[in-house]
Short mmCIF file of C-alpha atoms in Angstrom, two decimals:
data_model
loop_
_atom_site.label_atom_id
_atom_site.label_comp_id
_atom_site.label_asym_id
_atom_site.label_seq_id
_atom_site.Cartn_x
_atom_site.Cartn_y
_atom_site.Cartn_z
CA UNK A 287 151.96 78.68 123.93
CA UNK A 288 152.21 82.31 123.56
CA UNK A 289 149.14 84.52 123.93
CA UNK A 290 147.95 88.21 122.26
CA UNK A 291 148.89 89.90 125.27
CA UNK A 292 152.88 88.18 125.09
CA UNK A 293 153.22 88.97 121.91
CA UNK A 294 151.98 92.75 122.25
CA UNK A 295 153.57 93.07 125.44
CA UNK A 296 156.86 92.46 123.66
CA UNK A 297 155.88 94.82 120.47
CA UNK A 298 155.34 97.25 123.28
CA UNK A 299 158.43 97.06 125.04
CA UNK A 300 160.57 97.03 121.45
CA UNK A 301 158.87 100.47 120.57
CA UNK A 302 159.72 101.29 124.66
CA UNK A 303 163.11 100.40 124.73
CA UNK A 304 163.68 103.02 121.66
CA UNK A 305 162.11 105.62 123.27
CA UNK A 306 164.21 108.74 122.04
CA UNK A 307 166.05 107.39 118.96
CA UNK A 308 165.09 105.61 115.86
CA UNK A 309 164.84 101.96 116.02
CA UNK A 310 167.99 100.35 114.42
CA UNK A 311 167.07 97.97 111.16
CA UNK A 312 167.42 94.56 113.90
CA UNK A 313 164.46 95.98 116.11
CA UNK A 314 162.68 97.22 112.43
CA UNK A 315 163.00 93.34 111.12
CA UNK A 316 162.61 92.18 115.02
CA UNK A 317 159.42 94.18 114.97
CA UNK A 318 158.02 92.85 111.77
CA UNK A 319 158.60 89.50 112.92
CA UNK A 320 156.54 89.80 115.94
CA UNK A 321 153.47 91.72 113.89
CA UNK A 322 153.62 87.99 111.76
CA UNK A 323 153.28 86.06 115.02
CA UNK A 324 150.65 88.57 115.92
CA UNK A 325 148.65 87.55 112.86
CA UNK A 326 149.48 83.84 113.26
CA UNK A 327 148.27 83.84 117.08
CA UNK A 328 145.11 86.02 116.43
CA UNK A 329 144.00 83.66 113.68
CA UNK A 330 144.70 80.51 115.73
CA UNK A 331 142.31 82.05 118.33
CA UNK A 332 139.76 83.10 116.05
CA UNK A 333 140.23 78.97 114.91
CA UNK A 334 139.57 77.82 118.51
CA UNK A 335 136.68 80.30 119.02
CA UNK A 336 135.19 78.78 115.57
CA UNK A 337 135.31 75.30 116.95
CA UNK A 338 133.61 76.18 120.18
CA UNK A 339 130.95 77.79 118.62
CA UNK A 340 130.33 74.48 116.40
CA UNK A 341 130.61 72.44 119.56
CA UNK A 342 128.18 74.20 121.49
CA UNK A 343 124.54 72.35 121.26
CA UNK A 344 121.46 74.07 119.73
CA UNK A 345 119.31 75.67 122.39
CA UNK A 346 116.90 73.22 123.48
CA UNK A 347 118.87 70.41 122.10
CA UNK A 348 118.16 67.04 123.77
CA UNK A 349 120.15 65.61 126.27
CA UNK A 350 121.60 61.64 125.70
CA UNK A 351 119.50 59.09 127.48
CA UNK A 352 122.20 56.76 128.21
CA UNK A 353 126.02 56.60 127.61
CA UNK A 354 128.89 58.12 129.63
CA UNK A 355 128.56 61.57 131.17
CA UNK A 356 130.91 64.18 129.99
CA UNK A 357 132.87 66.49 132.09
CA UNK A 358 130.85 69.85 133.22
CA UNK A 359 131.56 72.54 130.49
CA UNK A 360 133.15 76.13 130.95
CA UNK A 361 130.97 78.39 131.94
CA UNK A 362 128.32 79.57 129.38
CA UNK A 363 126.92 82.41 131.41
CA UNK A 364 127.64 84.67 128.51
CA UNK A 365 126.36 82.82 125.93
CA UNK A 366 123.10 81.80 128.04
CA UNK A 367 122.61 85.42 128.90
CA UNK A 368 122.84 86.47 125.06
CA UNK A 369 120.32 84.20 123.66
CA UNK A 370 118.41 85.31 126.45
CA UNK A 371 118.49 88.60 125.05
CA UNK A 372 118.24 87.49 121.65
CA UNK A 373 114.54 86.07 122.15
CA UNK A 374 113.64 88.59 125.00
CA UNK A 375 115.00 92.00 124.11
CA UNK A 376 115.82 92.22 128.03
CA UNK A 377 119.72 92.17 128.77
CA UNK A 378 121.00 90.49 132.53
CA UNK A 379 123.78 91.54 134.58
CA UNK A 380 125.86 88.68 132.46
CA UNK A 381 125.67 91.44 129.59
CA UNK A 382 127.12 94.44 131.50
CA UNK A 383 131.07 93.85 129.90
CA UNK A 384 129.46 93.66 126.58
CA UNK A 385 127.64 97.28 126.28
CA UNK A 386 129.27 99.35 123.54
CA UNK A 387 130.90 102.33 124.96
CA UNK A 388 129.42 104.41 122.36
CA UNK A 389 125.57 103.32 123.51
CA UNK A 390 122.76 105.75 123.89
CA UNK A 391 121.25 104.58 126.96
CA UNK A 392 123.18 102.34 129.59
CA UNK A 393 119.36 100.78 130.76
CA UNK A 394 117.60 100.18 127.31
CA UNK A 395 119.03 97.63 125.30
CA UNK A 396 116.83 98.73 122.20
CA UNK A 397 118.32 102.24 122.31
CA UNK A 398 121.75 101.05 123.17
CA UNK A 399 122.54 98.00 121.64
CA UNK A 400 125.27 95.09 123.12
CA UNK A 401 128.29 93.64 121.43
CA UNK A 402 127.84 90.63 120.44
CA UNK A 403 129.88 87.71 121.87
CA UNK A 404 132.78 85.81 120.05
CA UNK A 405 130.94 82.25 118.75
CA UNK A 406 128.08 84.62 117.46
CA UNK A 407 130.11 87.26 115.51
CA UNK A 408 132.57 84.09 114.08
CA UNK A 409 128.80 82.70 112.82
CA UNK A 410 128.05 86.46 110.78
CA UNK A 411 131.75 86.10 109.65
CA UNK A 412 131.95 83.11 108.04
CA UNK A 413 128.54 83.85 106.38
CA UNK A 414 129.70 86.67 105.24
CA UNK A 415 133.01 84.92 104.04
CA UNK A 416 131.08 82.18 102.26
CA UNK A 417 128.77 85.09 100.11
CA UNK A 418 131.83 87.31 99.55
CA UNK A 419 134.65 85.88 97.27
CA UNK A 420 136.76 88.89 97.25
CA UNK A 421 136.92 89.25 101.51
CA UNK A 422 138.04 85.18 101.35
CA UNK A 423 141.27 85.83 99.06
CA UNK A 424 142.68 89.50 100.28
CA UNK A 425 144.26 90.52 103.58
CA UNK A 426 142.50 90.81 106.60
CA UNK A 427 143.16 92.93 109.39
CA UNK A 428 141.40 92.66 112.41
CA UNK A 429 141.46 95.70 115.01
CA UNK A 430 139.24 96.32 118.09
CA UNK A 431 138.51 99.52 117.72
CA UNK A 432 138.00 102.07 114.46
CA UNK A 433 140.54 104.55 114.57
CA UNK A 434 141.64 105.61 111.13
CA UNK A 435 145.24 103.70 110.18
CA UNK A 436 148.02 104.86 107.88
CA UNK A 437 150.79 103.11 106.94
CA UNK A 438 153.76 103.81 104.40
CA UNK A 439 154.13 102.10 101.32
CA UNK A 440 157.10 101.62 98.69
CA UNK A 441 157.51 100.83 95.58
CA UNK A 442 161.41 100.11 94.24
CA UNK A 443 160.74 97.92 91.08
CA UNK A 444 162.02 100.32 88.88
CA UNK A 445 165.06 99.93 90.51
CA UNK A 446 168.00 97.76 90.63
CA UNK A 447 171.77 97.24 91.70
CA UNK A 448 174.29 97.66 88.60
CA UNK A 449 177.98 96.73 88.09
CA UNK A 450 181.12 99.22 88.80
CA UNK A 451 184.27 99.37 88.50
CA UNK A 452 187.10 98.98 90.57
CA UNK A 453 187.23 102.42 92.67
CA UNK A 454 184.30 103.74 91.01
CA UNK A 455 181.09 105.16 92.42
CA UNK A 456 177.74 103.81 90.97
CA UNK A 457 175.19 105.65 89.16
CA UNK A 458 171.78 106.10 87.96
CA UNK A 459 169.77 104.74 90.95
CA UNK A 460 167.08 106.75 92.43
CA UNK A 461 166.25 107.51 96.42
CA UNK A 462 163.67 105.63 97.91
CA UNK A 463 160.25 107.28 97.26
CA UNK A 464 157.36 106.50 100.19
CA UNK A 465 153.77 106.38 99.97
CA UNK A 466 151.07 106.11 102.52
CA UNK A 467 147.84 103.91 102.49
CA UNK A 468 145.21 104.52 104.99
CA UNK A 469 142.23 102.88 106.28
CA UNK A 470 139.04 104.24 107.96
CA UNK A 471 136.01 102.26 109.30
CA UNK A 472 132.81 102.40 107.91
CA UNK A 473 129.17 101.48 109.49
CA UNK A 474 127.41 98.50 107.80
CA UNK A 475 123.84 97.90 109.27
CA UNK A 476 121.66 95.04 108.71
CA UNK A 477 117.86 95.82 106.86
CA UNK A 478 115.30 94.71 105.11
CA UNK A 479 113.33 96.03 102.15
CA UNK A 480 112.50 99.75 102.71
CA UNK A 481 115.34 100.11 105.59
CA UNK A 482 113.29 98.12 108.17
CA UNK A 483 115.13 95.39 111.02
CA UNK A 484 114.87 91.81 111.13
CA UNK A 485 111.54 90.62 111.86
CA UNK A 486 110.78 87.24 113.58
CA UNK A 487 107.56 86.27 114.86
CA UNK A 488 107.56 85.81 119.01
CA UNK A 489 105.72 82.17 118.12
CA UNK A 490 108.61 81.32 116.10
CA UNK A 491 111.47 82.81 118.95
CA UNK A 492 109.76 81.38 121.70
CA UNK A 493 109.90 77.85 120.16
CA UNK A 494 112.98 76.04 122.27
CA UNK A 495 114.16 73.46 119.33
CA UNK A 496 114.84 76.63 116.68
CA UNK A 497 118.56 77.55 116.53
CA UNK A 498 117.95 81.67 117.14
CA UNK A 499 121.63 82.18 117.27
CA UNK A 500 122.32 80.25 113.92
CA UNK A 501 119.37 81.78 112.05
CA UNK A 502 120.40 85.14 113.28
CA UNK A 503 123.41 84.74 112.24
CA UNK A 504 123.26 83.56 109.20
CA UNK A 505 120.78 86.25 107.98
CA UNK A 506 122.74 89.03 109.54
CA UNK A 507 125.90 87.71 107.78
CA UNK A 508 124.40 87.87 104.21
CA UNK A 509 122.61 90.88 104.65
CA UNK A 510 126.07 92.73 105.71
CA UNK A 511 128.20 90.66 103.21
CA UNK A 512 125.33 91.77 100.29
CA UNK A 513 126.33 95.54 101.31
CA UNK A 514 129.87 95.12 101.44
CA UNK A 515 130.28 93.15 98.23
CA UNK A 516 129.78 95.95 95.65
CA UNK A 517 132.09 98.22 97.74
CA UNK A 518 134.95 95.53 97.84
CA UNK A 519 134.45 95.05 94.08
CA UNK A 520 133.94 98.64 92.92
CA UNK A 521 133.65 100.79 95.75
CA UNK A 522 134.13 104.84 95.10
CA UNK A 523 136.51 105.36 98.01
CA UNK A 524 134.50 108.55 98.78
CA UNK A 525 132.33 107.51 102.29
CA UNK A 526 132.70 103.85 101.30
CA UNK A 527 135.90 101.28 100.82
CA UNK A 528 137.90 101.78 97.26
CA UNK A 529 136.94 98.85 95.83
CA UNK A 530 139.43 96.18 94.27
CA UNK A 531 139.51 97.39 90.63
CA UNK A 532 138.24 101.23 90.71
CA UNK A 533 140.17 103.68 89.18
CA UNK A 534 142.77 101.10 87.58
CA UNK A 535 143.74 101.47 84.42
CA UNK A 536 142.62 98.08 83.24
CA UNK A 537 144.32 95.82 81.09
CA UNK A 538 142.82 95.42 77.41
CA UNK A 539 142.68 92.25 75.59
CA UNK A 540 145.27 91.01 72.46
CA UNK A 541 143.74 92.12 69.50
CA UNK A 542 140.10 93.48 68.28
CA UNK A 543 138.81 89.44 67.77
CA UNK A 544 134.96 90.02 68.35
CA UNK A 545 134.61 88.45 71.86
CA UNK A 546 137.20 87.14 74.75
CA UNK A 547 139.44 84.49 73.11
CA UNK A 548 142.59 82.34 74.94
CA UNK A 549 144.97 85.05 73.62
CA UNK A 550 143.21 87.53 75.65
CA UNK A 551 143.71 85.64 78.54
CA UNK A 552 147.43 84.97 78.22
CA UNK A 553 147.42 89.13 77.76
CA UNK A 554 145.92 89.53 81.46
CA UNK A 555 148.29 86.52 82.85
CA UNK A 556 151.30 87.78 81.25
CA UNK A 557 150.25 91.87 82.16
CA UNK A 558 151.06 90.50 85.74
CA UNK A 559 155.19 90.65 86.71
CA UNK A 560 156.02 87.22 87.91
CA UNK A 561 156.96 87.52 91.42
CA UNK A 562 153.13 88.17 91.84
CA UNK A 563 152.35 85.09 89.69
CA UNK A 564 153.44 82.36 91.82
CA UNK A 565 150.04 83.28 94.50
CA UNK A 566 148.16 84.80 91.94
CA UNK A 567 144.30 84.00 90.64
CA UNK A 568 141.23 85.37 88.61
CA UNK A 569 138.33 87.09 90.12
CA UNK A 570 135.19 87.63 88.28
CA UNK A 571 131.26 87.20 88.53
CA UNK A 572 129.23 84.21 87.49
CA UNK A 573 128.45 85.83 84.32
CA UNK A 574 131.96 86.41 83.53
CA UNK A 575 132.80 82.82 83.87
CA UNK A 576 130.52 81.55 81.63
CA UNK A 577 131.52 84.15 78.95
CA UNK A 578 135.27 82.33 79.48
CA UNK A 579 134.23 78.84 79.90
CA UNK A 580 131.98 79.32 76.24
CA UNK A 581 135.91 79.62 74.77
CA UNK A 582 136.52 77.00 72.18
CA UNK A 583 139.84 75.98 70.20
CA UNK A 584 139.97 75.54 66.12
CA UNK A 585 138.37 72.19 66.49
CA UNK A 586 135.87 73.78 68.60
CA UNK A 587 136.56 72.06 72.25
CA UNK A 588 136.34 73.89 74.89
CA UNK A 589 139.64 75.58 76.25
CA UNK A 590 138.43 75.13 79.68
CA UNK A 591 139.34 72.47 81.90
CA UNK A 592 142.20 71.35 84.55
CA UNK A 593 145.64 71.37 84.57
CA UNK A 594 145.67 67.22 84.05
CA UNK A 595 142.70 66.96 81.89
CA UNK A 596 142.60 65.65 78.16
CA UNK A 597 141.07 67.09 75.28
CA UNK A 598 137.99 64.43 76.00
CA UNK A 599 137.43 65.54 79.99
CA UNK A 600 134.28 67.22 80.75
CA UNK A 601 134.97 71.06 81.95
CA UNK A 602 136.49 71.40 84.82
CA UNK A 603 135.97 74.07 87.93
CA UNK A 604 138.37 75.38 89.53
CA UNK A 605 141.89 76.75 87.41
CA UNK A 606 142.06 78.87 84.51
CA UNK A 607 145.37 79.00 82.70
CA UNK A 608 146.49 76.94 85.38
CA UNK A 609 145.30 79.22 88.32
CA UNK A 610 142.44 79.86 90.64
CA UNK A 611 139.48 81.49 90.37
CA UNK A 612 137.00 83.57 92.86
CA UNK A 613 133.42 84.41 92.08
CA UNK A 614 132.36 87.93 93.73
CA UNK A 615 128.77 88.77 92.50
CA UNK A 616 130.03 92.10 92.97
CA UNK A 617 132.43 92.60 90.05
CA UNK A 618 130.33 94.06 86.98
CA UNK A 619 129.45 91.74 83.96
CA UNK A 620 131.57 91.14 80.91
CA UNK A 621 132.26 93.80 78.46
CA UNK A 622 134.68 92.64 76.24
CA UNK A 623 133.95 95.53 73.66
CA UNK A 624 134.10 98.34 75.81
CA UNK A 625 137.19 99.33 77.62
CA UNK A 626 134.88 101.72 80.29
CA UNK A 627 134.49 98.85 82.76
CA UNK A 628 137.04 97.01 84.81
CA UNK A 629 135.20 93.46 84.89
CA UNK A 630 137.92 91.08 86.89
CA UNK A 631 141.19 90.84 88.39
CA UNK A 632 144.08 88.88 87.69
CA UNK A 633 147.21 88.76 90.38
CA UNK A 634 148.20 88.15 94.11
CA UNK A 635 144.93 89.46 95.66
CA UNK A 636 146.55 88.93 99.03
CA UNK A 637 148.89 90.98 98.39
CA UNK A 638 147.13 93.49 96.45
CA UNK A 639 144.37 94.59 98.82
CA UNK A 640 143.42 94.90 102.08
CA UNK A 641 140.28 94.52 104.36
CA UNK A 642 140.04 96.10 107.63
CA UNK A 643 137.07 94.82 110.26
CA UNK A 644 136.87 96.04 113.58
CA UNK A 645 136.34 93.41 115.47
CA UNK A 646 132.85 94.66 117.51
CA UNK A 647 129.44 93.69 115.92
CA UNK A 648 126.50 95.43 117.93
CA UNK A 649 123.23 93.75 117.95
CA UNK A 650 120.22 95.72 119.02
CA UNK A 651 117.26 93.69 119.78
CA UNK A 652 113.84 95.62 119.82
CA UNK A 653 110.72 93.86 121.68
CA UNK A 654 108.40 96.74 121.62
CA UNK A 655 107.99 98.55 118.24
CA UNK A 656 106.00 95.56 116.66
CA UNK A 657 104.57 94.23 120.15
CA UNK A 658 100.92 94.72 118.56
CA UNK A 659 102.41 92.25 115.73
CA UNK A 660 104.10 89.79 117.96
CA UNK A 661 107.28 90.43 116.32
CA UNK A 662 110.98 91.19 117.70
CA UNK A 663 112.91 93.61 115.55
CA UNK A 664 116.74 92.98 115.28
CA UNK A 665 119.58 95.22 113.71
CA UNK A 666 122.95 94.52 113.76
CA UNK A 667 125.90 97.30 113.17
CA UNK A 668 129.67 96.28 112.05
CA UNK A 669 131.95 98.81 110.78
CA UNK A 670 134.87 98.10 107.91
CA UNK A 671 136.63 99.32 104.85
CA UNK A 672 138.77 97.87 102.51
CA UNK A 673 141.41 100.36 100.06
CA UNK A 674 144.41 98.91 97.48
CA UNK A 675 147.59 98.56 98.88
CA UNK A 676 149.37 97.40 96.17
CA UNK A 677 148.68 97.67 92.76
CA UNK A 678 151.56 96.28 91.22
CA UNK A 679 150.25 92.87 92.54
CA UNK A 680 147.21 92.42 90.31
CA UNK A 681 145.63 93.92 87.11
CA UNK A 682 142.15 94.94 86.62
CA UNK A 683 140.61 93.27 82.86
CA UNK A 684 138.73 95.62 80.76
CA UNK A 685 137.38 95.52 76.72
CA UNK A 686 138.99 97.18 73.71
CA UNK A 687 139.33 100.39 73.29
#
């Protein structure tokens, strides 16, 4: 089974073995084949890491009484040695390889912070997947590090091959015009109200049967996922992601019927060219969804329901005009009568937009600010940003003008 490091090793040594000239178009498409496999073997890993961490026991868990024994596990140094710190504040040598290079202090944890290991950043991700609809259904890239990344972009539907004669030249077609997307990485931190860390009580931490690393994570997770969710959905672009539908020119409903009717909704469908249609579904909020499921026909049943259900089902969750849907709390509400706000999305999300992580989380655990309260303070750090890559994919849904 090939590994990161193969697969790399042979990107490398494509790029290498050019060195001088321009790659011909078999080591372009040979290139692009092996950033696929890249993307297929990192997320296989980031699979098996995700089942480890669910196999690993709670922290104080109990120990069968009777039964077969199973085989000794790996070694869980790491892991041992970060709960340690999680309930302590006091790093081991079993921490030294996970110190941030960027850390004030290489002796205080509090001032420094440590990276946290992967079963405990795969926890704050999926929590943060499972609050975030619009990070679930676009592209995901994954980097270690934050250096900004550009990357040209194209777009030739305008264009198309013709018929000539017998001799003749063609005409009328255009050069190929490039574009370039790029991607920074911003800092998302972890707080509560008024900009203040995690608090847990010592009692609480120093209790053996309480899952630190799960509650951790979770809250982390939500807290960073409850930042990021207005930026993926509307984000200015200016010292933040470009969210999914700023700055598009949305697409406005059929006619100037007082409310959102099924016409409307073919409009957005049908606004979409169908190569983008066959992976395409709706994102909206919670309120938006109830605005579309309160749709009724002549005979005043409701239009909503799956693609096998009769007049007589119950609604249905789930497909809308015989696609998917994705709640993000982070799109705006409904405004079917104003054409000023871009409410959802309708396309091949995947396709359309992009989400950059870097793949670090720091954790900085402080033991001695609320000492007097017998509280540990935590703060966690990730950094990210998110842009449109291609807008041709998808259309935002606005009001009437």
């Amino acid at each position: 089974m090939r590994t990161i490091d193969d697969v790399q090793q042979d990107m490398t040594a494509l790029v290498d073995g050019a060195e001088g000239r321009h790659l011909t178009d078999d080591e372009v498409s040979r290139y692009t084949t092996l950033e696929q496999e890249l993307t297929q073997v990192r997320r296989s890993e980031e699979i098996r890491a995700r089942n480890t961490a669910y196999l690993m026991p709670a922290p104080g868990a109990p120990v069968a009484a009777a039964g077969p024994v199973a085989p000794p596990r790996a070694d869980t140094g790491l892991d041992q040695a970060f709960v340690a710190y999680l309930r302590t504040g006091q790093p081991n040598a079993d921490l030294t390889d996970l110190r941030p290079t960027n850390a004030q202090s290489g002796g205080v944890g509090s001032e420094g912070g440590y990276l946290v290991p992967p079963g405990f950043r795969q926890r704050i991700i999926e929590r943060m997947a499972a609050f975030g609809g619009i990070a679930n259904v676009c592209d995901v890239l994954e980097t270690d590090s934050g250096n900004r990344l550009e990357w040209p972009t194209i777009d030739d539907t305008a264009n198309s091959g013709e018929v000539v004669a017998e001799g003749a030249a063609h005409s009328g077609q255009s050069d190929l015009v490039f574009g370039k997307k790029e991607l920074s990485a911003y800092t998302y931190q972890t707080g509560g109200d008024g900009g203040v860390p995690l608090r847990l009580s010592r009692e609480l931490i120093q209790d053996q049967a309480f899952d630190l690393e799960a509650r951790l994570a979770r809250l982390m997770g939500l807290r960073l996922a409850r930042a990021m969710s207005s930026d993926l959905a509307v984000g200015s672009g200016v010292d933040e992601p470009l969210g999914l539908v700023t700055g598009l020119t949305g697409i406005e409903p059929a006619d100037d019927t007082a409310g959102l009717t099924y016409d409307d909704l073919l409009t957005f469908v049908h606004s979409v060219d169908p190569e983008y249609r066959a992976n395409a579904r709706w994102v909206f909020n919670d309120a938006s969804l109830k605005t579309i499921r309160q749709i009724k026909d002549s005979n005043g049943d409701p239009l909503w329901r799956s693609m096998t259900a009769t007049i007589g089902d119950a609604a249905s969750t789930g497909m809308l005009l015989d696609y998917p849907y994705t709640i993000d709390q982070g799109m705006p509400d409904i405004d079917i009568d104003s054409n000023t706000v871009n409410w959802g999305a309708f396309g091949d999300i995947r396709e359309g937009y992009v989400l950059r992580r870097v793949s670090s989380i720091e954790v900085v655990v402080n033991p001695w600010t609320r000492a007097s309260q017998r509280q540990i303070e935590y703060t966690a750090w990730m950094r990210a940003d998110a842009t449109q890559q291609n807008t041709h994919a998808y259309v935002a849904l606005t009001g009437e003008q």
